[in-house]
């Protein structure tokens, strides 16, 4: 099972990808544009995932997964952030934390 440190270790790469993407392209203008960009990145990852497991390029899959994560975060910030107050995200985070704690207790 992966540890939180392993998850935290990839966050800097995702933030660098957001920075790189925003140096090349403007923020999303709409939910449709954000979705289309996210879908494009997921499709690129899917093409790599469909490869024969003995010939998979895990470095390329990691790169595409980082791009998917970066575009998902960009969507949250640029599309949803403008429409929802941060208290909505705070509430969601509290629910996720409570669910996580409950799952830990059940183990």
PDB file of N, CA and C in Angstrom:
ATOM      1  N   UNK A   1       0.841  -1.185   0.000  1.00  0.00           N
ATOM      2  CA  UNK A   1       0.000   0.000   0.000  1.00  0.00           C
ATOM      3  C   UNK A   1       0.883   1.245   0.000  1.00  0.00           C
ATOM      4  N   UNK A   2       0.482   2.229  -0.738  1.00  0.00           N
ATOM      5  CA  UNK A   2       1.242   3.475  -0.837  1.00  0.00           C
ATOM      6  C   UNK A   2       1.053   4.316   0.423  1.00  0.00           C
ATOM      7  N   UNK A   3       2.082   5.077   0.723  1.00  0.00           N
ATOM      8  CA  UNK A   3       2.011   5.961   1.884  1.00  0.00           C
ATOM      9  C   UNK A   3       1.723   7.386   1.429  1.00  0.00           C
ATOM     10  N   UNK A   4       1.295   8.227   2.356  1.00  0.00           N
ATOM     11  CA  UNK A   4       1.040   9.626   2.025  1.00  0.00           C
ATOM     12  C   UNK A   4       2.308  10.304   1.509  1.00  0.00           C
ATOM     13  N   UNK A   5       3.468   9.898   2.012  1.00  0.00           N
ATOM     14  CA  UNK A   5       4.729  10.486   1.539  1.00  0.00           C
ATOM     15  C   UNK A   5       4.923  10.219   0.053  1.00  0.00           C
ATOM     16  N   UNK A   6       4.510   9.053  -0.401  1.00  0.00           N
ATOM     17  CA  UNK A   6       4.631   8.748  -1.830  1.00  0.00           C
ATOM     18  C   UNK A   6       3.714   9.642  -2.661  1.00  0.00           C
ATOM     19  N   UNK A   7       2.515   9.893  -2.152  1.00  0.00           N
ATOM     20  CA  UNK A   7       1.601  10.792  -2.852  1.00  0.00           C
ATOM     21  C   UNK A   7       2.142  12.222  -2.834  1.00  0.00           C
ATOM     22  N   UNK A   8       2.609  12.638  -1.677  1.00  0.00           N
ATOM     23  CA  UNK A   8       3.141  13.994  -1.536  1.00  0.00           C
ATOM     24  C   UNK A   8       4.360  14.216  -2.428  1.00  0.00           C
ATOM     25  N   UNK A   9       5.113  13.166  -2.689  1.00  0.00           N
ATOM     26  CA  UNK A   9       6.320  13.285  -3.507  1.00  0.00           C
ATOM     27  C   UNK A   9       6.021  13.675  -4.953  1.00  0.00           C
ATOM     28  N   UNK A  10       4.819  13.341  -5.450  1.00  0.00           N
ATOM     29  CA  UNK A  10       4.503  13.681  -6.842  1.00  0.00           C
ATOM     30  C   UNK A  10       3.883  15.069  -6.981  1.00  0.00           C
ATOM     31  N   UNK A  11       3.443  15.656  -5.889  1.00  0.00           N
ATOM     32  CA  UNK A  11       2.780  16.968  -5.950  1.00  0.00           C
ATOM     33  C   UNK A  11       3.677  18.038  -6.581  1.00  0.00           C
ATOM     34  N   UNK A  12       4.958  18.121  -6.242  1.00  0.00           N
ATOM     35  CA  UNK A  12       5.795  19.144  -6.884  1.00  0.00           C
ATOM     36  C   UNK A  12       5.830  19.015  -8.411  1.00  0.00           C
ATOM     37  N   UNK A  13       5.798  17.790  -8.920  1.00  0.00           N
ATOM     38  CA  UNK A  13       5.799  17.593 -10.371  1.00  0.00           C
ATOM     39  C   UNK A  13       4.501  18.102 -10.991  1.00  0.00           C
ATOM     40  N   UNK A  14       3.409  17.897 -10.283  1.00  0.00           N
ATOM     41  CA  UNK A  14       2.111  18.381 -10.768  1.00  0.00           C
ATOM     42  C   UNK A  14       2.102  19.905 -10.785  1.00  0.00           C
ATOM     43  N   UNK A  15       2.619  20.529  -9.739  1.00  0.00           N
ATOM     44  CA  UNK A  15       2.669  21.996  -9.688  1.00  0.00           C
ATOM     45  C   UNK A  15       3.571  22.555 -10.784  1.00  0.00           C
ATOM     46  N   UNK A  16       4.699  21.890 -11.043  1.00  0.00           N
ATOM     47  CA  UNK A  16       5.568  22.322 -12.142  1.00  0.00           C
ATOM     48  C   UNK A  16       4.857  22.208 -13.487  1.00  0.00           C
ATOM     49  N   UNK A  17       4.061  21.158 -13.652  1.00  0.00           N
ATOM     50  CA  UNK A  17       3.311  20.988 -14.898  1.00  0.00           C
ATOM     51  C   UNK A  17       2.249  22.078 -15.059  1.00  0.00           C
ATOM     52  N   UNK A  18       1.605  22.454 -13.969  1.00  0.00           N
ATOM     53  CA  UNK A  18       0.642  23.560 -14.043  1.00  0.00           C
ATOM     54  C   UNK A  18       1.361  24.828 -14.481  1.00  0.00           C
ATOM     55  N   UNK A  19       2.505  25.084 -13.876  1.00  0.00           N
ATOM     56  CA  UNK A  19       3.283  26.276 -14.219  1.00  0.00           C
ATOM     57  C   UNK A  19       3.710  26.239 -15.691  1.00  0.00           C
ATOM     58  N   UNK A  20       4.181  25.093 -16.159  1.00  0.00           N
ATOM     59  CA  UNK A  20       4.592  24.955 -17.556  1.00  0.00           C
ATOM     60  C   UNK A  20       3.410  25.185 -18.501  1.00  0.00           C
ATOM     61  N   UNK A  21       2.290  24.542 -18.187  1.00  0.00           N
ATOM     62  CA  UNK A  21       1.109  24.664 -19.044  1.00  0.00           C
ATOM     63  C   UNK A  21       0.618  26.110 -19.107  1.00  0.00           C
ATOM     64  N   UNK A  22       0.626  26.783 -17.968  1.00  0.00           N
ATOM     65  CA  UNK A  22       0.140  28.167 -17.956  1.00  0.00           C
ATOM     66  C   UNK A  22       1.127  29.137 -18.605  1.00  0.00           C
ATOM     67  N   UNK A  23       2.391  28.740 -18.737  1.00  0.00           N
ATOM     68  CA  UNK A  23       3.346  29.578 -19.469  1.00  0.00           C
ATOM     69  C   UNK A  23       3.123  29.463 -20.979  1.00  0.00           C
ATOM     70  N   UNK A  24       2.471  28.363 -21.391  1.00  0.00           N
ATOM     71  CA  UNK A  24       2.214  28.125 -22.812  1.00  0.00           C
ATOM     72  C   UNK A  24       0.789  28.466 -23.234  1.00  0.00           C
ATOM     73  N   UNK A  25      -0.156  28.275 -22.318  1.00  0.00           N
ATOM     74  CA  UNK A  25      -1.573  28.443 -22.642  1.00  0.00           C
ATOM     75  C   UNK A  25      -2.262  29.263 -21.564  1.00  0.00           C
ATOM     76  N   UNK A  26      -3.295  30.029 -21.941  1.00  0.00           N
ATOM     77  CA  UNK A  26      -4.027  30.810 -20.930  1.00  0.00           C
ATOM     78  C   UNK A  26      -4.903  29.905 -20.061  1.00  0.00           C
ATOM     79  N   UNK A  27      -5.380  30.441 -18.940  1.00  0.00           N
ATOM     80  CA  UNK A  27      -6.320  29.668 -18.103  1.00  0.00           C
ATOM     81  C   UNK A  27      -7.566  29.288 -18.911  1.00  0.00           C
ATOM     82  N   UNK A  28      -8.276  28.297 -18.415  1.00  0.00           N
ATOM     83  CA  UNK A  28      -9.497  27.863 -19.080  1.00  0.00           C
ATOM     84  C   UNK A  28     -10.497  29.013 -19.128  1.00  0.00           C
ATOM     85  N   UNK A  29     -11.137  29.168 -20.281  1.00  0.00           N
ATOM     86  CA  UNK A  29     -12.152  30.205 -20.439  1.00  0.00           C
ATOM     87  C   UNK A  29     -13.539  29.726 -20.058  1.00  0.00           C
ATOM     88  N   UNK A  30     -13.708  28.405 -20.006  1.00  0.00           N
ATOM     89  CA  UNK A  30     -15.028  27.852 -19.702  1.00  0.00           C
ATOM     90  C   UNK A  30     -14.876  26.428 -19.190  1.00  0.00           C
ATOM     91  N   UNK A  31     -15.968  25.920 -18.644  1.00  0.00           N
ATOM     92  CA  UNK A  31     -15.982  24.523 -18.196  1.00  0.00           C
ATOM     93  C   UNK A  31     -15.807  23.588 -19.388  1.00  0.00           C
ATOM     94  N   UNK A  32     -16.397  23.939 -20.529  1.00  0.00           N
ATOM     95  CA  UNK A  32     -16.274  23.097 -21.718  1.00  0.00           C
ATOM     96  C   UNK A  32     -14.815  22.992 -22.170  1.00  0.00           C
ATOM     97  N   UNK A  33     -14.116  24.112 -22.173  1.00  0.00           N
ATOM     98  CA  UNK A  33     -12.709  24.101 -22.576  1.00  0.00           C
ATOM     99  C   UNK A  33     -11.872  23.285 -21.589  1.00  0.00           C
ATOM    100  N   UNK A  34     -12.125  23.481 -20.316  1.00  0.00           N
ATOM    101  CA  UNK A  34     -11.398  22.736 -19.301  1.00  0.00           C
ATOM    102  C   UNK A  34     -11.640  21.245 -19.419  1.00  0.00           C
ATOM    103  N   UNK A  35     -12.895  20.869 -19.609  1.00  0.00           N
ATOM    104  CA  UNK A  35     -13.241  19.463 -19.764  1.00  0.00           C
ATOM    105  C   UNK A  35     -12.563  18.871 -21.000  1.00  0.00           C
ATOM    106  N   UNK A  36     -12.603  19.595 -22.108  1.00  0.00           N
ATOM    107  CA  UNK A  36     -12.000  19.096 -23.347  1.00  0.00           C
ATOM    108  C   UNK A  36     -10.498  18.881 -23.173  1.00  0.00           C
ATOM    109  N   UNK A  37      -9.846  19.785 -22.489  1.00  0.00           N
ATOM    110  CA  UNK A  37      -8.407  19.657 -22.251  1.00  0.00           C
ATOM    111  C   UNK A  37      -8.126  18.456 -21.344  1.00  0.00           C
ATOM    112  N   UNK A  38      -8.899  18.330 -20.300  1.00  0.00           N
ATOM    113  CA  UNK A  38      -8.736  17.204 -19.377  1.00  0.00           C
ATOM    114  C   UNK A  38      -8.989  15.881 -20.108  1.00  0.00           C
ATOM    115  N   UNK A  39     -10.020  15.834 -20.926  1.00  0.00           N
ATOM    116  CA  UNK A  39     -10.337  14.628 -21.690  1.00  0.00           C
ATOM    117  C   UNK A  39      -9.200  14.273 -22.649  1.00  0.00           C
ATOM    118  N   UNK A  40      -8.617  15.273 -23.281  1.00  0.00           N
ATOM    119  CA  UNK A  40      -7.490  15.036 -24.190  1.00  0.00           C
ATOM    120  C   UNK A  40      -6.325  14.391 -23.440  1.00  0.00           C
ATOM    121  N   UNK A  41      -6.032  14.901 -22.260  1.00  0.00           N
ATOM    122  CA  UNK A  41      -4.936  14.329 -21.464  1.00  0.00           C
ATOM    123  C   UNK A  41      -5.262  12.902 -21.019  1.00  0.00           C
ATOM    124  N   UNK A  42      -6.500  12.666 -20.620  1.00  0.00           N
ATOM    125  CA  UNK A  42      -6.907  11.308 -20.223  1.00  0.00           C
ATOM    126  C   UNK A  42      -6.813  10.361 -21.419  1.00  0.00           C
ATOM    127  N   UNK A  43      -7.219  10.821 -22.598  1.00  0.00           N
ATOM    128  CA  UNK A  43      -7.121   9.982 -23.798  1.00  0.00           C
ATOM    129  C   UNK A  43      -5.670   9.635 -24.115  1.00  0.00           C
ATOM    130  N   UNK A  44      -4.763  10.589 -23.927  1.00  0.00           N
ATOM    131  CA  UNK A  44      -3.347  10.318 -24.176  1.00  0.00           C
ATOM    132  C   UNK A  44      -2.823   9.277 -23.184  1.00  0.00           C
ATOM    133  N   UNK A  45      -3.255   9.371 -21.940  1.00  0.00           N
ATOM    134  CA  UNK A  45      -2.874   8.371 -20.943  1.00  0.00           C
ATOM    135  C   UNK A  45      -3.466   7.013 -21.308  1.00  0.00           C
ATOM    136  N   UNK A  46      -4.721   7.007 -21.734  1.00  0.00           N
ATOM    137  CA  UNK A  46      -5.398   5.763 -22.094  1.00  0.00           C
ATOM    138  C   UNK A  46      -4.669   5.033 -23.219  1.00  0.00           C
ATOM    139  N   UNK A  47      -4.165   5.774 -24.194  1.00  0.00           N
ATOM    140  CA  UNK A  47      -3.417   5.148 -25.291  1.00  0.00           C
ATOM    141  C   UNK A  47      -2.200   4.391 -24.760  1.00  0.00           C
ATOM    142  N   UNK A  48      -1.543   4.945 -23.770  1.00  0.00           N
ATOM    143  CA  UNK A  48      -0.375   4.290 -23.170  1.00  0.00           C
ATOM    144  C   UNK A  48      -0.783   3.094 -22.310  1.00  0.00           C
ATOM    145  N   UNK A  49      -1.899   3.227 -21.618  1.00  0.00           N
ATOM    146  CA  UNK A  49      -2.373   2.154 -20.740  1.00  0.00           C
ATOM    147  C   UNK A  49      -2.777   0.927 -21.567  1.00  0.00           C
ATOM    148  N   UNK A  50      -3.343   1.143 -22.735  1.00  0.00           N
ATOM    149  CA  UNK A  50      -3.809   0.031 -23.580  1.00  0.00           C
ATOM    150  C   UNK A  50      -2.668  -0.801 -24.155  1.00  0.00           C
ATOM    151  N   UNK A  51      -1.452  -0.312 -24.082  1.00  0.00           N
ATOM    152  CA  UNK A  51      -0.313  -1.049 -24.636  1.00  0.00           C
ATOM    153  C   UNK A  51      -0.145  -2.377 -23.908  1.00  0.00           C
ATOM    154  N   UNK A  52       0.457  -3.313 -24.583  1.00  0.00           N
ATOM    155  CA  UNK A  52       0.768  -4.607 -23.984  1.00  0.00           C
ATOM    156  C   UNK A  52       1.570  -4.370 -22.705  1.00  0.00           C
ATOM    157  N   UNK A  53       1.146  -4.974 -21.584  1.00  0.00           N
ATOM    158  CA  UNK A  53       1.848  -4.729 -20.311  1.00  0.00           C
ATOM    159  C   UNK A  53       3.349  -4.991 -20.366  1.00  0.00           C
ATOM    160  N   UNK A  54       3.778  -5.880 -21.226  1.00  0.00           N
ATOM    161  CA  UNK A  54       5.219  -6.156 -21.315  1.00  0.00           C
ATOM    162  C   UNK A  54       5.972  -5.050 -22.058  1.00  0.00           C
ATOM    163  N   UNK A  55       5.231  -4.178 -22.741  1.00  0.00           N
ATOM    164  CA  UNK A  55       5.872  -3.087 -23.498  1.00  0.00           C
ATOM    165  C   UNK A  55       5.426  -1.704 -23.035  1.00  0.00           C
ATOM    166  N   UNK A  56       4.784  -1.629 -21.890  1.00  0.00           N
ATOM    167  CA  UNK A  56       4.310  -0.330 -21.407  1.00  0.00           C
ATOM    168  C   UNK A  56       5.473   0.598 -21.092  1.00  0.00           C
ATOM    169  N   UNK A  57       5.255   1.863 -21.393  1.00  0.00           N
ATOM    170  CA  UNK A  57       6.248   2.895 -21.080  1.00  0.00           C
ATOM    171  C   UNK A  57       5.765   3.608 -19.814  1.00  0.00           C
ATOM    172  N   UNK A  58       6.245   3.144 -18.662  1.00  0.00           N
ATOM    173  CA  UNK A  58       5.774   3.675 -17.392  1.00  0.00           C
ATOM    174  C   UNK A  58       6.199   5.124 -17.185  1.00  0.00           C
ATOM    175  N   UNK A  59       7.325   5.516 -17.724  1.00  0.00           N
ATOM    176  CA  UNK A  59       7.749   6.921 -17.626  1.00  0.00           C
ATOM    177  C   UNK A  59       6.781   7.814 -18.402  1.00  0.00           C
ATOM    178  N   UNK A  60       6.375   7.367 -19.579  1.00  0.00           N
ATOM    179  CA  UNK A  60       5.415   8.140 -20.374  1.00  0.00           C
ATOM    180  C   UNK A  60       4.052   8.165 -19.693  1.00  0.00           C
ATOM    181  N   UNK A  61       3.639   7.027 -19.087  1.00  0.00           N
ATOM    182  CA  UNK A  61       2.358   7.009 -18.365  1.00  0.00           C
ATOM    183  C   UNK A  61       2.402   7.973 -17.185  1.00  0.00           C
ATOM    184  N   UNK A  62       3.519   7.993 -16.474  1.00  0.00           N
ATOM    185  CA  UNK A  62       3.654   8.911 -15.337  1.00  0.00           C
ATOM    186  C   UNK A  62       3.536  10.361 -15.817  1.00  0.00           C
ATOM    187  N   UNK A  63       4.213  10.675 -16.923  1.00  0.00           N
ATOM    188  CA  UNK A  63       4.161  12.034 -17.468  1.00  0.00           C
ATOM    189  C   UNK A  63       2.723  12.422 -17.807  1.00  0.00           C
ATOM    190  N   UNK A  64       2.009  11.524 -18.474  1.00  0.00           N
ATOM    191  CA  UNK A  64       0.620  11.822 -18.839  1.00  0.00           C
ATOM    192  C   UNK A  64      -0.269  11.918 -17.606  1.00  0.00           C
ATOM    193  N   UNK A  65      -0.041  11.056 -16.617  1.00  0.00           N
ATOM    194  CA  UNK A  65      -0.835  11.112 -15.384  1.00  0.00           C
ATOM    195  C   UNK A  65      -0.601  12.433 -14.657  1.00  0.00           C
ATOM    196  N   UNK A  66       0.629  12.905 -14.662  1.00  0.00           N
ATOM    197  CA  UNK A  66       0.928  14.215 -14.065  1.00  0.00           C
ATOM    198  C   UNK A  66       0.177  15.305 -14.819  1.00  0.00           C
ATOM    199  N   UNK A  67       0.122  15.209 -16.137  1.00  0.00           N
ATOM    200  CA  UNK A  67      -0.616  16.203 -16.922  1.00  0.00           C
ATOM    201  C   UNK A  67      -2.110  16.135 -16.635  1.00  0.00           C
ATOM    202  N   UNK A  68      -2.646  14.937 -16.455  1.00  0.00           N
ATOM    203  CA  UNK A  68      -4.060  14.799 -16.091  1.00  0.00           C
ATOM    204  C   UNK A  68      -4.311  15.481 -14.751  1.00  0.00           C
ATOM    205  N   UNK A  69      -3.462  15.193 -13.771  1.00  0.00           N
ATOM    206  CA  UNK A  69      -3.619  15.797 -12.443  1.00  0.00           C
ATOM    207  C   UNK A  69      -3.508  17.315 -12.514  1.00  0.00           C
ATOM    208  N   UNK A  70      -2.564  17.804 -13.302  1.00  0.00           N
ATOM    209  CA  UNK A  70      -2.381  19.256 -13.432  1.00  0.00           C
ATOM    210  C   UNK A  70      -3.609  19.921 -14.040  1.00  0.00           C
ATOM    211  N   UNK A  71      -4.172  19.281 -15.053  1.00  0.00           N
ATOM    212  CA  UNK A  71      -5.360  19.865 -15.689  1.00  0.00           C
ATOM    213  C   UNK A  71      -6.580  19.747 -14.788  1.00  0.00           C
ATOM    214  N   UNK A  72      -6.656  18.685 -13.987  1.00  0.00           N
ATOM    215  CA  UNK A  72      -7.767  18.550 -13.035  1.00  0.00           C
ATOM    216  C   UNK A  72      -7.684  19.657 -11.983  1.00  0.00           C
ATOM    217  N   UNK A  73      -6.493  19.914 -11.472  1.00  0.00           N
ATOM    218  CA  UNK A  73      -6.333  20.988 -10.492  1.00  0.00           C
ATOM    219  C   UNK A  73      -6.627  22.337 -11.134  1.00  0.00           C
ATOM    220  N   UNK A  74      -6.148  22.528 -12.365  1.00  0.00           N
ATOM    221  CA  UNK A  74      -6.442  23.781 -13.072  1.00  0.00           C
ATOM    222  C   UNK A  74      -7.946  23.970 -13.242  1.00  0.00           C
ATOM    223  N   UNK A  75      -8.653  22.893 -13.534  1.00  0.00           N
ATOM    224  CA  UNK A  75     -10.107  22.951 -13.669  1.00  0.00           C
ATOM    225  C   UNK A  75     -10.739  23.390 -12.354  1.00  0.00           C
ATOM    226  N   UNK A  76     -10.300  22.785 -11.259  1.00  0.00           N
ATOM    227  CA  UNK A  76     -10.849  23.143  -9.944  1.00  0.00           C
ATOM    228  C   UNK A  76     -10.632  24.620  -9.657  1.00  0.00           C
ATOM    229  N   UNK A  77      -9.413  25.098  -9.888  1.00  0.00           N
ATOM    230  CA  UNK A  77      -9.064  26.481  -9.554  1.00  0.00           C
ATOM    231  C   UNK A  77      -9.689  27.469 -10.530  1.00  0.00           C
ATOM    232  N   UNK A  78      -9.537  27.217 -11.825  1.00  0.00           N
ATOM    233  CA  UNK A  78      -9.919  28.202 -12.836  1.00  0.00           C
ATOM    234  C   UNK A  78     -11.398  28.178 -13.198  1.00  0.00           C
ATOM    235  N   UNK A  79     -12.014  27.018 -13.145  1.00  0.00           N
ATOM    236  CA  UNK A  79     -13.429  26.916 -13.508  1.00  0.00           C
ATOM    237  C   UNK A  79     -14.310  26.932 -12.266  1.00  0.00           C
ATOM    238  N   UNK A  80     -14.038  26.040 -11.338  1.00  0.00           N
ATOM    239  CA  UNK A  80     -14.889  25.926 -10.149  1.00  0.00           C
ATOM    240  C   UNK A  80     -14.586  27.008  -9.113  1.00  0.00           C
ATOM    241  N   UNK A  81     -13.337  27.388  -9.008  1.00  0.00           N
ATOM    242  CA  UNK A  81     -12.938  28.372  -8.006  1.00  0.00           C
ATOM    243  C   UNK A  81     -13.614  29.717  -8.195  1.00  0.00           C
ATOM    244  N   UNK A  82     -13.879  30.069  -9.434  1.00  0.00           N
ATOM    245  CA  UNK A  82     -14.521  31.349  -9.713  1.00  0.00           C
ATOM    246  C   UNK A  82     -16.007  31.323  -9.381  1.00  0.00           C
ATOM    247  N   UNK A  83     -16.579  30.126  -9.304  1.00  0.00           N
ATOM    248  CA  UNK A  83     -18.015  30.000  -9.098  1.00  0.00           C
ATOM    249  C   UNK A  83     -18.411  29.575  -7.691  1.00  0.00           C
ATOM    250  N   UNK A  84     -17.484  28.948  -6.961  1.00  0.00           N
ATOM    251  CA  UNK A  84     -17.823  28.454  -5.632  1.00  0.00           C
ATOM    252  C   UNK A  84     -16.896  29.065  -4.602  1.00  0.00           C
ATOM    253  N   UNK A  85     -17.434  29.496  -3.513  1.00  0.00           N
ATOM    254  CA  UNK A  85     -16.567  30.016  -2.447  1.00  0.00           C
ATOM    255  C   UNK A  85     -15.712  28.896  -1.867  1.00  0.00           C
ATOM    256  N   UNK A  86     -14.576  29.273  -1.300  1.00  0.00           N
ATOM    257  CA  UNK A  86     -13.654  28.274  -0.757  1.00  0.00           C
ATOM    258  C   UNK A  86     -14.292  27.485   0.378  1.00  0.00           C
ATOM    259  N   UNK A  87     -15.324  28.037   1.010  1.00  0.00           N
ATOM    260  CA  UNK A  87     -15.972  27.293   2.092  1.00  0.00           C
ATOM    261  C   UNK A  87     -16.552  25.977   1.586  1.00  0.00           C
ATOM    262  N   UNK A  88     -16.940  25.931   0.307  1.00  0.00           N
ATOM    263  CA  UNK A  88     -17.454  24.701  -0.273  1.00  0.00           C
ATOM    264  C   UNK A  88     -16.354  23.637  -0.307  1.00  0.00           C
ATOM    265  N   UNK A  89     -15.152  24.036  -0.699  1.00  0.00           N
ATOM    266  CA  UNK A  89     -14.031  23.103  -0.706  1.00  0.00           C
ATOM    267  C   UNK A  89     -13.648  22.705   0.710  1.00  0.00           C
ATOM    268  N   UNK A  90     -13.705  23.654   1.637  1.00  0.00           N
ATOM    269  CA  UNK A  90     -13.397  23.348   3.033  1.00  0.00           C
ATOM    270  C   UNK A  90     -14.366  22.303   3.580  1.00  0.00           C
ATOM    271  N   UNK A  91     -15.629  22.456   3.269  1.00  0.00           N
ATOM    272  CA  UNK A  91     -16.646  21.501   3.711  1.00  0.00           C
ATOM    273  C   UNK A  91     -16.367  20.125   3.109  1.00  0.00           C
ATOM    274  N   UNK A  92     -16.051  20.101   1.843  1.00  0.00           N
ATOM    275  CA  UNK A  92     -15.738  18.849   1.166  1.00  0.00           C
ATOM    276  C   UNK A  92     -14.507  18.196   1.802  1.00  0.00           C
ATOM    277  N   UNK A  93     -13.500  18.982   2.121  1.00  0.00           N
ATOM    278  CA  UNK A  93     -12.286  18.450   2.752  1.00  0.00           C
ATOM    279  C   UNK A  93     -12.603  17.839   4.113  1.00  0.00           C
ATOM    280  N   UNK A  94     -13.482  18.468   4.872  1.00  0.00           N
ATOM    281  CA  UNK A  94     -13.859  17.919   6.180  1.00  0.00           C
ATOM    282  C   UNK A  94     -14.562  16.570   6.027  1.00  0.00           C
ATOM    283  N   UNK A  95     -15.419  16.453   5.031  1.00  0.00           N
ATOM    284  CA  UNK A  95     -16.112  15.183   4.782  1.00  0.00           C
ATOM    285  C   UNK A  95     -15.103  14.109   4.394  1.00  0.00           C
ATOM    286  N   UNK A  96     -14.167  14.452   3.522  1.00  0.00           N
ATOM    287  CA  UNK A  96     -13.144  13.491   3.106  1.00  0.00           C
ATOM    288  C   UNK A  96     -12.286  13.055   4.285  1.00  0.00           C
ATOM    289  N   UNK A  97     -11.919  13.999   5.142  1.00  0.00           N
ATOM    290  CA  UNK A  97     -11.105  13.685   6.317  1.00  0.00           C
ATOM    291  C   UNK A  97     -11.862  12.743   7.249  1.00  0.00           C
ATOM    292  N   UNK A  98     -13.138  13.024   7.486  1.00  0.00           N
ATOM    293  CA  UNK A  98     -13.952  12.174   8.354  1.00  0.00           C
ATOM    294  C   UNK A  98     -14.073  10.766   7.763  1.00  0.00           C
ATOM    295  N   UNK A  99     -14.272  10.678   6.457  1.00  0.00           N
ATOM    296  CA  UNK A  99     -14.359   9.367   5.798  1.00  0.00           C
ATOM    297  C   UNK A  99     -13.049   8.603   5.936  1.00  0.00           C
ATOM    298  N   UNK A 100     -11.944   9.310   5.769  1.00  0.00           N
ATOM    299  CA  UNK A 100     -10.630   8.683   5.890  1.00  0.00           C
ATOM    300  C   UNK A 100     -10.390   8.167   7.307  1.00  0.00           C
ATOM    301  N   UNK A 101     -10.736   8.961   8.288  1.00  0.00           N
ATOM    302  CA  UNK A 101     -10.568   8.546   9.682  1.00  0.00           C
ATOM    303  C   UNK A 101     -11.438   7.346  10.015  1.00  0.00           C
ATOM    304  N   UNK A 102     -12.666   7.334   9.495  1.00  0.00           N
ATOM    305  CA  UNK A 102     -13.573   6.215   9.712  1.00  0.00           C
ATOM    306  C   UNK A 102     -13.001   4.943   9.083  1.00  0.00           C
ATOM    307  N   UNK A 103     -12.450   5.059   7.908  1.00  0.00           N
ATOM    308  CA  UNK A 103     -11.858   3.884   7.231  1.00  0.00           C
ATOM    309  C   UNK A 103     -10.661   3.364   8.016  1.00  0.00           C
ATOM    310  N   UNK A 104      -9.858   4.265   8.568  1.00  0.00           N
ATOM    311  CA  UNK A 104      -8.698   3.854   9.370  1.00  0.00           C
ATOM    312  C   UNK A 104      -9.150   3.090  10.614  1.00  0.00           C
ATOM    313  N   UNK A 105     -10.219   3.552  11.255  1.00  0.00           N
ATOM    314  CA  UNK A 105     -10.730   2.892  12.456  1.00  0.00           C
ATOM    315  C   UNK A 105     -11.264   1.502  12.155  1.00  0.00           C
ATOM    316  N   UNK A 106     -11.822   1.324  10.965  1.00  0.00           N
ATOM    317  CA  UNK A 106     -12.416   0.045  10.590  1.00  0.00           C
ATOM    318  C   UNK A 106     -11.360  -1.013  10.285  1.00  0.00           C
ATOM    319  N   UNK A 107     -10.141  -0.602  10.038  1.00  0.00           N
ATOM    320  CA  UNK A 107      -9.070  -1.570   9.704  1.00  0.00           C
ATOM    321  C   UNK A 107      -8.579  -2.260  10.897  1.00  0.00           C
TER     322      UNK A 107
END
